């Protein structure tokens, strides 16, 4: 018995070190699962996405500028003729064809946006952005080499295909990584690049078209975008909130071995987030694997069934439907403004530098208005109901100012009043996209953004540019055309006003249809290091 007690006493101390070792392993497991700090921080992600978004809209502003878009040749009654300029003059396009060319990229955008959003469930979204930007770069280069109406129209369609992946996936990435109290402000910064890009495009297109040639404007855009397209492939990819990694769907994970696997994956994935992955051979294999999955994904019946299920979930969400309907009416006006604005201003008020004037106004009002909309909503408390209040009020008051501006005969009075109207109208960008992201589950955010984009273009700026061209050909009065167009902002404000009274729930923190298990969640960090560290420290 004494020997037994002695043995027990000798064994007892060993239990404490064993427990200590287990606790140490658990602590190491948690610490290892937290991403190491890296160059690729949330703020830098926002900056990269803002620059890409800016380039997308610089391209739209460029093709609308008088320097690149140009004008038809004219002949006086005495028989004196002047040659046309830019795209319209070189290809001899009427206003309807000119409007079609401006909207052609929307065709590719509308077709490709739902496809990219669906592929995000089987292919890493970050890699899809790289694919889209590569297509965009090649298509923009093709615009510079176009030789007639159809060649440039086809290239513009491909520009839309390239832009589709970025438009659908960038906002969810930003929403994931933004600080909780500044989500709308971060979205405002991102969407501020829309009016700013248009405005820079007006100025850029005017300068390049005047001093070089309209073709150089597209070639220089492609050169600037190329590094970002390459970046989408060489950077270690992020994962969106609400999506399990593709690898987790291949085979069940043994819970007993999950923790060591998590440690290895986390260290491998985030310790050097900005380094190129492996050799040229490994990168080639990754491209091959990714494209093979993209090739097979569209014909997968399960994916098609899930797409239909996601679409049904969106269409029965009244908050989402009302928000998008108002956005369609709003975008009908803004799309036509962005394309025909410089030309209308030049004809109504004889502006000698319409590109520069409209570009300057849009830059200032776009930046201030978009940022103000985001910060005001954060100040009000970012809720869906408050977002609808902000949308309806700013759009209605902004419409009054814009409508009144076109009634003035003085150019200076027009510029002053129209600037106030644009300031208010641009305040909608962050709130409207905040609603799209937060009225649905996390797993539906890419398809939510894609369908929103498709809708506002199909019923908004795709028909508005050619229809305004037809209207102007008929009435031959730019002031009357501008007043008719501006009046459509009032129904947009009314639709968003209805949204205030709808029952709304912020679903950002809801799990996504049970598709992300606890092991998957630990195995995949949708947030970048700064945000992830905050989450773990608060846990």
Short mmCIF file of C-alpha atoms in Angstrom, two decimals:
data_model
loop_
_atom_site.label_atom_id
_atom_site.label_comp_id
_atom_site.label_asym_id
_atom_site.label_seq_id
_atom_site.Cartn_x
_atom_site.Cartn_y
_atom_site.Cartn_z
CA UNK A 1 0.00 0.00 0.00
CA UNK A 2 2.81 2.39 0.81
CA UNK A 3 4.44 1.62 -2.49
CA UNK A 4 1.14 2.35 -4.24
CA UNK A 5 0.84 5.74 -2.46
CA UNK A 6 4.41 6.54 -3.38
CA UNK A 7 3.75 5.73 -7.02
CA UNK A 8 0.61 7.88 -6.96
CA UNK A 9 2.52 10.81 -5.47
CA UNK A 10 5.20 10.43 -8.10
CA UNK A 11 2.59 10.41 -10.88
CA UNK A 12 0.53 13.30 -9.53
CA UNK A 13 2.97 16.07 -10.36
CA UNK A 14 3.09 14.88 -13.98
CA UNK A 15 -0.63 15.63 -14.43
CA UNK A 16 -0.08 19.34 -13.88
CA UNK A 17 2.63 19.70 -16.54
CA UNK A 18 0.43 17.72 -18.96
CA UNK A 19 -2.47 20.09 -18.37
CA UNK A 20 -0.11 23.01 -18.74
CA UNK A 21 1.14 21.63 -22.04
CA UNK A 22 -2.45 21.15 -23.27
CA UNK A 23 -3.33 24.70 -22.30
CA UNK A 24 -0.20 26.00 -24.00
CA UNK A 25 -1.09 24.08 -27.16
CA UNK A 26 -4.60 25.55 -27.08
CA UNK A 27 -3.20 29.06 -26.69
CA UNK A 28 -0.77 28.49 -29.52
CA UNK A 29 -3.61 27.15 -31.63
CA UNK A 30 -5.58 30.35 -31.14
CA UNK A 31 -2.57 32.57 -31.65
CA UNK A 32 -1.53 30.73 -34.76
CA UNK A 33 -5.02 30.98 -36.21
CA UNK A 34 -4.83 34.75 -36.02
CA UNK A 35 -3.35 36.14 -39.26
CA UNK A 36 0.07 37.71 -38.96
CA UNK A 37 0.31 41.41 -39.77
CA UNK A 38 1.11 41.96 -43.43
CA UNK A 39 1.50 44.66 -46.05
CA UNK A 40 -1.99 43.92 -47.37
CA UNK A 41 -4.13 45.72 -44.77
CA UNK A 42 -7.83 46.68 -45.00
CA UNK A 43 -6.99 50.31 -45.77
CA UNK A 44 -4.66 49.28 -48.58
CA UNK A 45 -7.33 46.96 -49.95
CA UNK A 46 -9.70 49.95 -50.00
CA UNK A 47 -7.10 52.10 -51.79
CA UNK A 48 -6.44 49.42 -54.45
CA UNK A 49 -10.15 48.89 -55.08
CA UNK A 50 -10.74 52.66 -55.24
CA UNK A 51 -8.03 53.11 -57.89
CA UNK A 52 -9.47 50.26 -59.97
CA UNK A 53 -12.99 51.68 -59.64
CA UNK A 54 -11.68 55.11 -60.60
CA UNK A 55 -10.10 53.69 -63.77
CA UNK A 56 -13.35 51.96 -64.72
CA UNK A 57 -15.23 55.23 -64.60
CA UNK A 58 -12.43 57.28 -66.13
CA UNK A 59 -12.99 55.05 -69.16
CA UNK A 60 -16.70 55.90 -69.19
CA UNK A 61 -16.01 59.60 -68.84
CA UNK A 62 -13.35 59.43 -71.55
CA UNK A 63 -15.68 58.01 -74.20
CA UNK A 64 -18.29 60.65 -73.30
CA UNK A 65 -15.86 63.57 -73.48
CA UNK A 66 -15.98 65.92 -76.46
CA UNK A 67 -12.31 65.31 -77.10
CA UNK A 68 -12.74 61.55 -77.59
CA UNK A 69 -16.41 61.24 -78.54
CA UNK A 70 -16.12 64.19 -80.90
CA UNK A 71 -18.81 65.51 -83.23
CA UNK A 72 -20.09 65.15 -86.77
CA UNK A 73 -18.89 67.32 -89.62
CA UNK A 74 -21.05 70.34 -90.47
CA UNK A 75 -21.82 72.28 -93.62
CA UNK A 76 -23.09 75.85 -93.85
CA UNK A 77 -25.69 77.12 -96.33
CA UNK A 78 -22.89 78.64 -98.37
CA UNK A 79 -21.36 75.22 -98.89
CA UNK A 80 -18.48 75.54 -96.44
CA UNK A 81 -17.95 72.25 -94.62
CA UNK A 82 -15.85 71.28 -91.60
CA UNK A 83 -14.70 67.75 -90.91
CA UNK A 84 -15.92 65.88 -87.86
CA UNK A 85 -13.78 65.03 -84.85
CA UNK A 86 -13.25 62.11 -82.49
CA UNK A 87 -15.08 58.80 -82.72
CA UNK A 88 -18.36 60.26 -83.95
CA UNK A 89 -16.67 62.25 -86.71
CA UNK A 90 -14.28 59.49 -87.81
CA UNK A 91 -16.96 56.79 -87.98
CA UNK A 92 -19.75 59.21 -89.06
CA UNK A 93 -22.20 58.19 -86.30
CA UNK A 94 -25.61 59.76 -85.76
CA UNK A 95 -26.77 60.53 -82.20
CA UNK A 96 -28.58 57.20 -81.84
CA UNK A 97 -25.50 55.20 -82.92
CA UNK A 98 -23.38 57.35 -80.66
CA UNK A 99 -25.67 56.55 -77.74
CA UNK A 100 -25.63 52.82 -78.57
CA UNK A 101 -21.83 52.84 -78.61
CA UNK A 102 -21.72 54.47 -75.20
CA UNK A 103 -24.05 51.82 -73.75
CA UNK A 104 -22.50 48.82 -75.52
CA UNK A 105 -20.24 47.93 -72.59
CA UNK A 106 -23.39 47.42 -70.52
CA UNK A 107 -24.29 44.36 -72.59
CA UNK A 108 -21.14 42.56 -71.45
CA UNK A 109 -21.61 43.85 -67.92
CA UNK A 110 -25.19 42.62 -67.69
CA UNK A 111 -24.44 39.16 -69.08
CA UNK A 112 -21.25 38.58 -67.09
CA UNK A 113 -22.22 40.00 -63.68
CA UNK A 114 -24.53 37.14 -62.61
CA UNK A 115 -22.04 34.60 -64.00
CA UNK A 116 -19.15 35.99 -61.95
CA UNK A 117 -21.36 36.24 -58.86
CA UNK A 118 -22.34 32.56 -59.21
CA UNK A 119 -18.73 31.48 -59.87
CA UNK A 120 -17.71 33.11 -56.58
CA UNK A 121 -19.08 30.02 -54.81
CA UNK A 122 -16.68 27.68 -56.61
CA UNK A 123 -13.74 29.91 -57.60
CA UNK A 124 -11.99 32.32 -55.25
CA UNK A 125 -13.57 35.78 -55.78
CA UNK A 126 -10.20 37.51 -55.61
CA UNK A 127 -8.95 35.47 -58.58
CA UNK A 128 -12.14 36.26 -60.51
CA UNK A 129 -11.36 39.95 -60.17
CA UNK A 130 -7.96 39.28 -61.72
CA UNK A 131 -9.61 37.53 -64.67
CA UNK A 132 -12.06 40.39 -65.17
CA UNK A 133 -9.39 43.09 -65.08
CA UNK A 134 -7.32 41.16 -67.64
CA UNK A 135 -10.27 41.08 -70.03
CA UNK A 136 -10.86 44.79 -69.39
CA UNK A 137 -7.25 45.63 -70.25
CA UNK A 138 -7.31 43.68 -73.52
CA UNK A 139 -10.71 45.10 -74.55
CA UNK A 140 -9.67 48.70 -73.84
CA UNK A 141 -6.58 48.19 -75.97
CA UNK A 142 -8.87 46.90 -78.73
CA UNK A 143 -10.95 50.09 -78.56
CA UNK A 144 -7.89 52.04 -79.59
CA UNK A 145 -7.42 49.79 -82.65
CA UNK A 146 -11.08 49.84 -83.77
CA UNK A 147 -11.81 50.78 -87.38
CA UNK A 148 -15.61 51.21 -87.57
CA UNK A 149 -18.81 51.37 -85.51
CA UNK A 150 -19.14 47.60 -85.03
CA UNK A 151 -15.52 46.97 -84.09
CA UNK A 152 -15.52 49.57 -81.31
CA UNK A 153 -19.00 48.45 -80.17
CA UNK A 154 -17.81 44.84 -79.74
CA UNK A 155 -14.72 46.01 -77.84
CA UNK A 156 -16.94 48.10 -75.57
CA UNK A 157 -19.04 45.00 -74.83
CA UNK A 158 -15.88 43.16 -73.76
CA UNK A 159 -14.94 46.10 -71.52
CA UNK A 160 -18.23 45.44 -69.73
CA UNK A 161 -17.39 41.74 -69.33
CA UNK A 162 -14.09 42.68 -67.72
CA UNK A 163 -15.72 45.16 -65.36
CA UNK A 164 -18.43 42.70 -64.26
CA UNK A 165 -16.31 40.68 -61.84
CA UNK A 166 -15.05 43.77 -60.04
CA UNK A 167 -18.44 45.47 -59.75
CA UNK A 168 -20.08 42.35 -58.24
CA UNK A 169 -17.35 41.41 -55.76
CA UNK A 170 -15.48 44.55 -54.66
CA UNK A 171 -18.23 46.00 -52.42
CA UNK A 172 -18.67 42.77 -50.35
CA UNK A 173 -14.89 42.66 -49.78
CA UNK A 174 -14.93 46.27 -48.55
CA UNK A 175 -17.97 45.63 -46.35
CA UNK A 176 -16.17 42.65 -44.77
CA UNK A 177 -13.04 44.59 -43.91
CA UNK A 178 -14.41 48.02 -42.95
CA UNK A 179 -14.56 48.97 -39.25
CA UNK A 180 -18.04 48.32 -37.84
CA UNK A 181 -18.73 51.99 -37.13
CA UNK A 182 -17.48 53.18 -40.54
CA UNK A 183 -18.96 50.69 -43.01
CA UNK A 184 -21.04 53.27 -44.88
CA UNK A 185 -18.17 55.75 -44.88
CA UNK A 186 -15.86 53.17 -46.49
CA UNK A 187 -18.51 52.37 -49.09
CA UNK A 188 -18.86 56.12 -49.68
CA UNK A 189 -15.13 56.43 -50.32
CA UNK A 190 -15.33 53.55 -52.80
CA UNK A 191 -18.39 54.89 -54.63
CA UNK A 192 -16.96 58.40 -54.60
CA UNK A 193 -14.76 57.12 -57.42
CA UNK A 194 -17.81 56.92 -59.74
CA UNK A 195 -18.43 60.67 -60.18
CA UNK A 196 -14.74 61.42 -59.72
CA UNK A 197 -13.81 58.91 -62.42
CA UNK A 198 -16.38 60.32 -64.82
CA UNK A 199 -15.10 63.84 -64.18
CA UNK A 200 -11.43 62.90 -64.57
CA UNK A 201 -12.43 61.07 -67.75
CA UNK A 202 -14.02 64.23 -69.18
CA UNK A 203 -10.86 66.23 -68.54
CA UNK A 204 -8.49 63.42 -69.55
CA UNK A 205 -10.40 62.65 -72.75
CA UNK A 206 -10.55 66.32 -73.67
CA UNK A 207 -6.81 66.80 -73.22
CA UNK A 208 -5.70 63.59 -74.95
CA UNK A 209 -8.22 63.91 -77.78
CA UNK A 210 -7.20 67.49 -78.45
CA UNK A 211 -3.42 67.16 -78.22
CA UNK A 212 -2.85 63.57 -79.41
CA UNK A 213 -5.64 61.38 -80.77
CA UNK A 214 -8.71 59.74 -79.26
CA UNK A 215 -7.11 56.27 -79.70
CA UNK A 216 -4.26 57.12 -77.32
CA UNK A 217 -6.78 57.71 -74.51
CA UNK A 218 -7.77 54.01 -74.53
CA UNK A 219 -4.21 52.71 -74.87
CA UNK A 220 -3.01 54.71 -71.86
CA UNK A 221 -5.95 53.43 -69.77
CA UNK A 222 -4.94 49.84 -70.55
CA UNK A 223 -1.33 50.50 -69.51
CA UNK A 224 -2.41 51.90 -66.13
CA UNK A 225 -4.82 48.99 -65.45
CA UNK A 226 -2.37 46.22 -66.40
CA UNK A 227 -0.50 46.11 -63.03
CA UNK A 228 -3.79 45.69 -61.14
CA UNK A 229 -4.83 42.83 -63.42
CA UNK A 230 -1.53 41.07 -62.66
CA UNK A 231 -1.97 41.83 -58.95
CA UNK A 232 -5.24 39.89 -58.93
CA UNK A 233 -3.31 36.72 -59.82
CA UNK A 234 -0.10 37.01 -57.81
CA UNK A 235 -1.53 38.14 -54.45
CA UNK A 236 -2.66 35.49 -52.02
CA UNK A 237 -6.46 35.54 -52.24
CA UNK A 238 -8.95 36.56 -49.59
CA UNK A 239 -12.20 34.78 -48.81
CA UNK A 240 -15.58 36.49 -48.59
CA UNK A 241 -17.68 36.33 -45.43
CA UNK A 242 -20.39 33.67 -45.73
CA UNK A 243 -18.49 31.47 -48.18
CA UNK A 244 -16.70 28.26 -47.29
CA UNK A 245 -13.44 27.73 -49.19
CA UNK A 246 -13.74 25.44 -52.19
CA UNK A 247 -11.31 22.99 -50.60
CA UNK A 248 -13.63 22.41 -47.63
CA UNK A 249 -16.33 21.04 -49.95
CA UNK A 250 -14.14 18.32 -51.42
CA UNK A 251 -13.94 16.01 -48.41
CA UNK A 252 -15.15 15.93 -44.81
CA UNK A 253 -12.71 17.26 -42.23
CA UNK A 254 -11.72 15.16 -39.25
CA UNK A 255 -12.51 17.27 -36.21
CA UNK A 256 -9.67 15.68 -34.23
CA UNK A 257 -7.11 16.85 -36.78
CA UNK A 258 -8.77 20.14 -37.61
CA UNK A 259 -6.70 22.33 -35.27
CA UNK A 260 -3.26 21.40 -36.65
CA UNK A 261 -4.58 21.85 -40.19
CA UNK A 262 -5.93 25.28 -39.29
CA UNK A 263 -2.54 26.29 -37.92
CA UNK A 264 -0.74 25.27 -41.08
CA UNK A 265 -3.29 26.86 -43.39
CA UNK A 266 -3.34 30.14 -41.51
CA UNK A 267 0.41 30.45 -41.40
CA UNK A 268 0.71 29.57 -45.07
CA UNK A 269 -2.08 31.91 -46.13
CA UNK A 270 -1.38 35.09 -44.20
CA UNK A 271 2.19 35.29 -42.98
CA UNK A 272 3.35 36.68 -46.34
CA UNK A 273 0.12 37.98 -47.85
CA UNK A 274 1.77 39.98 -50.61
CA UNK A 275 4.34 37.47 -51.82
CA UNK A 276 4.12 35.69 -55.17
CA UNK A 277 3.04 32.11 -54.70
CA UNK A 278 5.73 29.69 -55.73
CA UNK A 279 7.46 29.28 -59.05
CA UNK A 280 6.22 30.01 -62.54
CA UNK A 281 5.23 26.36 -62.81
CA UNK A 282 3.06 26.49 -59.67
CA UNK A 283 1.40 29.71 -60.86
CA UNK A 284 0.68 28.06 -64.22
CA UNK A 285 -0.85 25.06 -62.42
CA UNK A 286 -3.02 27.39 -60.32
CA UNK A 287 -4.29 29.19 -63.42
CA UNK A 288 -5.05 25.83 -65.05
CA UNK A 289 -6.93 24.60 -61.98
CA UNK A 290 -8.92 27.83 -61.66
CA UNK A 291 -9.95 28.02 -65.31
CA UNK A 292 -10.91 24.33 -65.36
CA UNK A 293 -13.29 24.99 -62.47
CA UNK A 294 -14.68 28.07 -64.23
CA UNK A 295 -15.22 26.07 -67.40
CA UNK A 296 -17.19 23.36 -65.65
CA UNK A 297 -19.11 25.59 -63.26
CA UNK A 298 -21.73 26.99 -65.68
CA UNK A 299 -22.98 23.54 -66.65
CA UNK A 300 -23.23 22.31 -63.08
CA UNK A 301 -26.93 21.72 -62.41
CA UNK A 302 -26.45 22.17 -58.67
CA UNK A 303 -25.01 25.63 -59.24
CA UNK A 304 -27.85 26.54 -61.58
CA UNK A 305 -30.34 25.34 -58.98
CA UNK A 306 -28.61 27.41 -56.30
CA UNK A 307 -28.64 30.45 -58.61
CA UNK A 308 -32.42 30.11 -59.06
CA UNK A 309 -32.83 29.71 -55.31
CA UNK A 310 -30.75 32.85 -54.68
CA UNK A 311 -32.77 34.78 -57.26
CA UNK A 312 -36.01 33.74 -55.59
CA UNK A 313 -34.66 34.89 -52.21
CA UNK A 314 -33.84 38.30 -53.69
CA UNK A 315 -37.15 38.79 -55.48
CA UNK A 316 -39.23 38.03 -52.36
CA UNK A 317 -37.20 40.52 -50.32
CA UNK A 318 -39.38 43.65 -50.56
CA UNK A 319 -36.69 45.95 -49.17
CA UNK A 320 -34.24 44.85 -51.86
CA UNK A 321 -36.80 45.15 -54.69
CA UNK A 322 -37.93 48.68 -53.68
CA UNK A 323 -34.33 49.80 -53.27
CA UNK A 324 -33.35 48.56 -56.74
CA UNK A 325 -36.46 50.04 -58.39
CA UNK A 326 -35.58 53.48 -57.03
CA UNK A 327 -31.97 52.96 -58.08
CA UNK A 328 -33.09 52.15 -61.65
CA UNK A 329 -35.01 55.41 -62.02
CA UNK A 330 -32.13 57.34 -60.45
CA UNK A 331 -29.54 55.72 -62.73
CA UNK A 332 -31.65 56.46 -65.82
CA UNK A 333 -31.03 60.15 -65.19
CA UNK A 334 -27.44 59.94 -63.96
CA UNK A 335 -26.39 57.72 -66.88
CA UNK A 336 -27.76 60.18 -69.44
CA UNK A 337 -26.26 63.12 -67.53
CA UNK A 338 -22.83 61.51 -67.57
CA UNK A 339 -22.89 60.88 -71.31
CA UNK A 340 -24.81 63.83 -72.74
CA UNK A 341 -23.96 66.42 -70.07
CA UNK A 342 -20.92 68.04 -71.73
CA UNK A 343 -22.64 68.10 -75.12
CA UNK A 344 -25.85 69.57 -73.66
CA UNK A 345 -23.94 72.23 -71.73
CA UNK A 346 -21.98 73.19 -74.81
CA UNK A 347 -25.16 73.65 -76.86
CA UNK A 348 -27.39 75.33 -74.24
CA UNK A 349 -24.85 77.73 -72.73
CA UNK A 350 -22.19 77.87 -75.45
CA UNK A 351 -19.55 76.55 -73.09
CA UNK A 352 -16.22 76.63 -74.84
CA UNK A 353 -14.67 74.14 -72.41
CA UNK A 354 -17.67 71.98 -71.53
CA UNK A 355 -15.48 68.94 -70.71
CA UNK A 356 -13.45 70.92 -68.21
CA UNK A 357 -16.44 72.68 -66.64
CA UNK A 358 -18.59 69.58 -66.24
CA UNK A 359 -15.56 67.60 -65.15
CA UNK A 360 -14.67 70.13 -62.46
CA UNK A 361 -18.23 70.35 -61.12
CA UNK A 362 -18.61 66.57 -61.04
CA UNK A 363 -15.28 66.06 -59.27
CA UNK A 364 -16.08 68.52 -56.47
CA UNK A 365 -19.77 67.60 -56.07
CA UNK A 366 -19.14 63.90 -56.52
CA UNK A 367 -16.45 63.73 -53.85
CA UNK A 368 -18.23 65.96 -51.32
CA UNK A 369 -21.70 64.55 -51.96
CA UNK A 370 -20.76 60.88 -51.88
CA UNK A 371 -18.60 61.22 -48.77
CA UNK A 372 -21.26 63.31 -47.05
CA UNK A 373 -23.91 60.66 -47.74
CA UNK A 374 -21.79 57.94 -46.15
CA UNK A 375 -20.74 59.94 -43.10
CA UNK A 376 -24.23 61.33 -42.51
CA UNK A 377 -25.72 57.81 -42.53
CA UNK A 378 -23.06 56.63 -40.05
CA UNK A 379 -23.86 59.67 -37.88
CA UNK A 380 -27.61 58.92 -38.07
CA UNK A 381 -26.86 55.28 -37.14
CA UNK A 382 -26.45 53.00 -40.14
CA UNK A 383 -29.81 51.27 -40.48
CA UNK A 384 -31.79 50.33 -43.56
CA UNK A 385 -34.68 52.60 -42.57
CA UNK A 386 -32.35 55.59 -42.10
CA UNK A 387 -30.73 54.83 -45.45
CA UNK A 388 -34.13 55.06 -47.17
CA UNK A 389 -34.84 58.37 -45.42
CA UNK A 390 -31.55 59.80 -46.64
CA UNK A 391 -32.13 58.49 -50.19
CA UNK A 392 -35.61 59.94 -50.56
CA UNK A 393 -34.86 63.37 -49.07
CA UNK A 394 -31.57 64.05 -50.88
CA UNK A 395 -32.91 62.82 -54.24
CA UNK A 396 -36.09 64.89 -54.02
CA UNK A 397 -34.36 68.13 -52.99
CA UNK A 398 -31.53 67.50 -55.46
CA UNK A 399 -34.05 67.01 -58.27
CA UNK A 400 -35.62 70.40 -57.49
CA UNK A 401 -32.25 72.14 -57.77
CA UNK A 402 -31.22 70.32 -60.98
CA UNK A 403 -34.58 71.00 -62.65
CA UNK A 404 -34.47 74.67 -61.68
CA UNK A 405 -30.89 75.00 -62.95
CA UNK A 406 -31.85 74.14 -66.54
CA UNK A 407 -34.52 76.86 -66.46
CA UNK A 408 -31.91 79.63 -66.09
CA UNK A 409 -30.59 81.36 -69.19
CA UNK A 410 -27.45 82.54 -67.45
CA UNK A 411 -24.63 80.01 -67.53
CA UNK A 412 -23.31 81.16 -64.14
CA UNK A 413 -26.71 80.79 -62.47
CA UNK A 414 -27.04 77.35 -64.03
CA UNK A 415 -23.63 76.24 -62.75
CA UNK A 416 -24.30 77.48 -59.20
CA UNK A 417 -27.73 75.86 -58.82
CA UNK A 418 -26.82 72.68 -60.71
CA UNK A 419 -23.79 72.20 -58.44
CA UNK A 420 -26.01 72.16 -55.35
CA UNK A 421 -28.33 69.67 -57.04
CA UNK A 422 -25.45 67.36 -57.99
CA UNK A 423 -24.07 67.58 -54.45
CA UNK A 424 -27.38 66.28 -53.06
CA UNK A 425 -27.98 63.69 -55.78
CA UNK A 426 -24.54 62.10 -55.33
CA UNK A 427 -25.20 61.61 -51.60
CA UNK A 428 -27.19 58.48 -52.53
CA UNK A 429 -24.27 56.27 -53.60
CA UNK A 430 -23.25 54.85 -50.22
CA UNK A 431 -26.75 54.42 -48.69
CA UNK A 432 -28.25 52.63 -51.70
CA UNK A 433 -25.42 50.10 -51.81
CA UNK A 434 -25.46 49.71 -48.03
CA UNK A 435 -29.07 48.52 -48.33
CA UNK A 436 -28.14 46.03 -51.07
CA UNK A 437 -25.42 44.55 -48.87
CA UNK A 438 -27.27 44.43 -45.56
CA UNK A 439 -30.84 43.44 -46.46
CA UNK A 440 -29.65 39.95 -47.55
CA UNK A 441 -27.61 37.14 -45.99
CA UNK A 442 -23.81 37.29 -46.44
CA UNK A 443 -23.85 34.44 -48.97
CA UNK A 444 -26.24 36.45 -51.18
CA UNK A 445 -24.21 39.67 -51.27
CA UNK A 446 -22.32 39.00 -54.54
CA UNK A 447 -25.50 38.01 -56.39
CA UNK A 448 -27.31 40.94 -54.72
CA UNK A 449 -24.73 43.40 -56.08
CA UNK A 450 -24.71 41.66 -59.48
CA UNK A 451 -28.50 41.75 -59.93
CA UNK A 452 -28.60 45.34 -58.68
CA UNK A 453 -25.97 46.25 -61.28
CA UNK A 454 -27.81 44.35 -64.01
CA UNK A 455 -31.13 45.99 -63.13
CA UNK A 456 -29.95 49.59 -62.91
CA UNK A 457 -28.29 49.25 -66.28
CA UNK A 458 -31.04 47.34 -68.11
CA UNK A 459 -33.70 49.78 -66.90
CA UNK A 460 -31.39 52.75 -66.29
CA UNK A 461 -28.43 54.03 -68.25
CA UNK A 462 -28.47 51.40 -71.05
CA UNK A 463 -31.73 52.71 -72.56
CA UNK A 464 -31.34 56.29 -71.32
CA UNK A 465 -28.40 57.34 -73.52
CA UNK A 466 -29.89 56.22 -76.86
CA UNK A 467 -33.42 57.31 -75.83
CA UNK A 468 -32.20 60.78 -74.93
CA UNK A 469 -30.41 60.81 -78.29
CA UNK A 470 -33.70 59.95 -80.06
CA UNK A 471 -35.56 62.58 -78.02
CA UNK A 472 -33.00 65.23 -78.92
CA UNK A 473 -33.13 64.27 -82.61
CA UNK A 474 -36.91 64.79 -82.46
CA UNK A 475 -37.23 67.99 -80.39
CA UNK A 476 -33.86 69.49 -81.36
CA UNK A 477 -33.76 71.46 -78.10
CA UNK A 478 -31.21 70.45 -75.47
CA UNK A 479 -32.86 72.52 -72.71
CA UNK A 480 -36.21 70.82 -73.18
CA UNK A 481 -34.52 67.41 -73.36
CA UNK A 482 -32.61 68.08 -70.12
CA UNK A 483 -35.78 69.16 -68.26
CA UNK A 484 -37.70 66.05 -69.33
CA UNK A 485 -34.78 63.85 -68.25
CA UNK A 486 -34.32 65.55 -64.86
CA UNK A 487 -38.02 65.15 -63.95
CA UNK A 488 -37.48 61.36 -63.68
CA UNK A 489 -35.58 61.95 -60.41
CA UNK A 490 -38.89 62.72 -58.65
CA UNK A 491 -40.34 59.19 -59.11
CA UNK A 492 -36.99 57.80 -57.86
CA UNK A 493 -37.34 59.79 -54.64
CA UNK A 494 -40.96 58.58 -54.27
CA UNK A 495 -40.00 54.91 -54.61
CA UNK A 496 -37.28 55.22 -51.95
CA UNK A 497 -39.76 57.04 -49.70
CA UNK A 498 -41.90 53.86 -49.72
CA UNK A 499 -38.91 51.90 -48.39
CA UNK A 500 -39.01 53.85 -45.11
CA UNK A 501 -42.23 52.09 -44.12
CA UNK A 502 -41.15 48.54 -45.01
CA UNK A 503 -40.15 46.09 -42.29
CA UNK A 504 -36.38 45.71 -42.59
CA UNK A 505 -33.79 43.52 -40.87
CA UNK A 506 -30.01 43.92 -41.08
CA UNK A 507 -28.78 40.42 -41.97
CA UNK A 508 -25.05 41.08 -42.10
CA UNK A 509 -24.32 38.78 -39.14
CA UNK A 510 -26.61 35.94 -40.17
CA UNK A 511 -25.07 32.60 -41.07
CA UNK A 512 -25.33 31.68 -44.72
CA UNK A 513 -27.71 28.76 -45.10
CA UNK A 514 -25.57 26.51 -42.93
CA UNK A 515 -22.96 26.17 -45.64
CA UNK A 516 -20.14 27.42 -43.41
CA UNK A 517 -19.43 25.03 -40.56
CA UNK A 518 -17.49 25.92 -37.42
CA UNK A 519 -14.43 24.14 -38.80
CA UNK A 520 -14.79 26.00 -42.10
CA UNK A 521 -15.12 29.27 -40.26
CA UNK A 522 -11.90 28.63 -38.36
CA UNK A 523 -10.28 27.40 -41.55
CA UNK A 524 -11.17 30.52 -43.50
CA UNK A 525 -10.64 34.10 -42.37
CA UNK A 526 -12.76 36.42 -44.51
CA UNK A 527 -11.24 39.44 -42.82
CA UNK A 528 -7.82 40.94 -43.32
CA UNK A 529 -5.31 40.94 -40.43
CA UNK A 530 -6.27 44.25 -38.79
CA UNK A 531 -9.96 43.35 -38.58
CA UNK A 532 -9.28 39.74 -37.63
CA UNK A 533 -7.03 40.73 -34.74
CA UNK A 534 -9.74 43.03 -33.42
CA UNK A 535 -12.26 40.19 -33.59
CA UNK A 536 -10.01 37.77 -31.65
CA UNK A 537 -9.05 40.33 -29.04
CA UNK A 538 -12.71 41.07 -28.33
CA UNK A 539 -13.70 37.39 -28.19
#
